[in-house]
Amino acid sequence: MLLTEAGERKTEAVRAIRTVTGLSLWNSKLLLADAPVELEVAGWFEAAVEAARTLEDAGARTRLLCDCCGRPIRRGAFPLTSVQCTDLRPLEICWANGLTTVI
């Protein structure tokens, strides 16, 4: 997930970053100041969507990226794109191709 902007409510965004990442207050502030920055979200795609929703509710702007190829993922719209994944790993794990199953 890519944190693209802090938004207008920076205090709430810092709290959301702490919630999502488990970082300290100081590190969360630094992370927000360095936006755009990529955040690693442990778990499945659904966990990344929930983390993005938490950050967006706090006023921050996010973009989901495919773990496989790094392309942006549009939430809630499958198939996402007709362009094939350029990664050497199997297409079944590429979220940007719109496949809903993971190996």
Tab-separated table of C-alpha atoms in Angstrom:
chain	number	residue	atom	x	y	z
A	1	MET	CA	0.000	0.000	0.000
A	2	LEU	CA	1.264	3.435	-0.903
A	3	LEU	CA	0.547	6.366	1.421
A	4	THR	CA	0.397	9.192	-1.116
A	5	GLU	CA	-0.626	12.255	0.928
A	6	ALA	CA	-1.165	13.229	4.530
A	7	GLY	CA	-4.365	15.139	3.884
A	8	GLU	CA	-5.600	18.017	6.016
A	9	ARG	CA	-6.094	16.080	9.275
A	10	LYS	CA	-2.475	15.161	10.001
A	11	THR	CA	-2.999	14.312	13.668
A	12	GLU	CA	-5.678	11.765	12.807
A	13	ALA	CA	-3.496	10.414	9.990
A	14	VAL	CA	-0.604	9.862	12.429
A	15	ARG	CA	-2.933	7.961	14.771
A	16	ALA	CA	-4.143	5.836	11.845
A	17	ILE	CA	-0.564	5.059	10.805
A	18	ARG	CA	0.177	3.961	14.364
A	19	THR	CA	-2.901	1.732	14.307
A	20	VAL	CA	-2.035	0.137	10.971
A	21	THR	CA	1.734	-0.265	11.396
A	22	GLY	CA	2.277	-0.430	15.157
A	23	LEU	CA	5.026	2.208	14.919
A	24	SER	CA	5.787	4.736	17.623
A	25	LEU	CA	4.360	8.253	17.514
A	26	TRP	CA	7.696	9.688	16.398
A	27	ASN	CA	8.192	7.141	13.602
A	28	SER	CA	4.594	7.582	12.459
A	29	LYS	CA	5.133	11.346	12.174
A	30	LEU	CA	8.337	10.809	10.198
A	31	LEU	CA	6.598	8.353	7.901
A	32	LEU	CA	3.777	10.807	7.249
A	33	ALA	CA	6.255	13.605	6.573
A	34	ASP	CA	8.026	11.431	3.978
A	35	ALA	CA	4.825	10.723	1.982
A	36	PRO	CA	4.565	9.285	-0.630
A	37	VAL	CA	5.890	6.178	1.062
A	38	GLU	CA	5.104	2.489	0.759
A	39	LEU	CA	3.617	0.769	3.802
A	40	GLU	CA	3.889	-2.973	4.260
A	41	VAL	CA	0.646	-4.499	5.495
A	42	ALA	CA	0.942	-7.991	6.911
A	43	GLY	CA	-1.696	-10.411	5.763
A	44	TRP	CA	-3.864	-10.821	2.733
A	45	PHE	CA	-5.351	-8.375	0.286
A	46	GLU	CA	-8.331	-7.824	2.566
A	47	ALA	CA	-5.990	-6.629	5.345
A	48	ALA	CA	-4.432	-4.094	2.969
A	49	VAL	CA	-7.886	-2.857	1.928
A	50	GLU	CA	-8.903	-2.468	5.580
A	51	ALA	CA	-5.656	-0.605	6.383
A	52	ALA	CA	-6.213	1.719	3.422
A	53	ARG	CA	-9.779	2.350	4.582
A	54	THR	CA	-8.526	3.198	8.100
A	55	LEU	CA	-6.008	5.689	6.711
A	56	GLU	CA	-8.524	7.246	4.332
A	57	ASP	CA	-11.059	7.637	7.144
A	58	ALA	CA	-8.387	9.672	8.942
A	59	GLY	CA	-7.994	11.964	5.932
A	60	ALA	CA	-4.894	10.437	4.342
A	61	ARG	CA	-4.797	9.364	0.712
A	62	THR	CA	-3.644	5.878	-0.230
A	63	ARG	CA	-3.159	3.634	-3.239
A	64	LEU	CA	-3.101	-0.152	-3.161
A	65	LEU	CA	-0.274	-1.818	-5.066
A	66	CYS	CA	0.010	-5.410	-6.248
A	67	ASP	CA	2.630	-7.419	-4.301
A	68	CYS	CA	3.486	-9.284	-7.463
A	69	CYS	CA	4.046	-6.569	-10.053
A	70	GLY	CA	3.681	-3.264	-8.176
A	71	ARG	CA	0.840	-1.949	-10.333
A	72	PRO	CA	-2.006	0.020	-8.711
A	73	ILE	CA	-5.156	-1.881	-7.771
A	74	ARG	CA	-8.601	-0.314	-8.076
A	75	ARG	CA	-10.636	-1.470	-5.118
A	76	GLY	CA	-13.968	-3.142	-5.733
A	77	ALA	CA	-13.690	-3.560	-9.500
A	78	PHE	CA	-12.736	-6.946	-10.985
A	79	PRO	CA	-11.278	-7.474	-13.481
A	80	LEU	CA	-8.982	-4.578	-12.720
A	81	THR	CA	-6.983	-4.408	-15.912
A	82	SER	CA	-6.453	-6.382	-19.064
A	83	VAL	CA	-2.678	-5.809	-19.103
A	84	GLN	CA	-0.745	-8.935	-18.215
A	85	CYS	CA	1.552	-9.099	-15.204
A	86	THR	CA	5.234	-8.673	-16.100
A	87	ASP	CA	6.532	-10.584	-13.085
A	88	LEU	CA	7.959	-14.088	-13.453
A	89	ARG	CA	5.735	-15.455	-10.653
A	90	PRO	CA	2.430	-17.140	-11.556
A	91	LEU	CA	-0.413	-14.854	-12.589
A	92	GLU	CA	-2.648	-16.441	-9.946
A	93	ILE	CA	-0.991	-14.285	-7.276
A	94	CYS	CA	-1.200	-11.005	-9.213
A	95	TRP	CA	-3.997	-8.840	-7.749
A	96	ALA	CA	-3.696	-6.267	-10.522
A	97	ASN	CA	-4.903	-8.857	-13.033
A	98	GLY	CA	-8.151	-9.146	-11.103
A	99	LEU	CA	-7.811	-12.733	-10.003
A	100	THR	CA	-9.525	-13.293	-6.691
A	101	THR	CA	-7.739	-16.479	-5.677
A	102	VAL	CA	-4.273	-16.698	-4.162
A	103	ILE	CA	-2.012	-19.737	-4.281
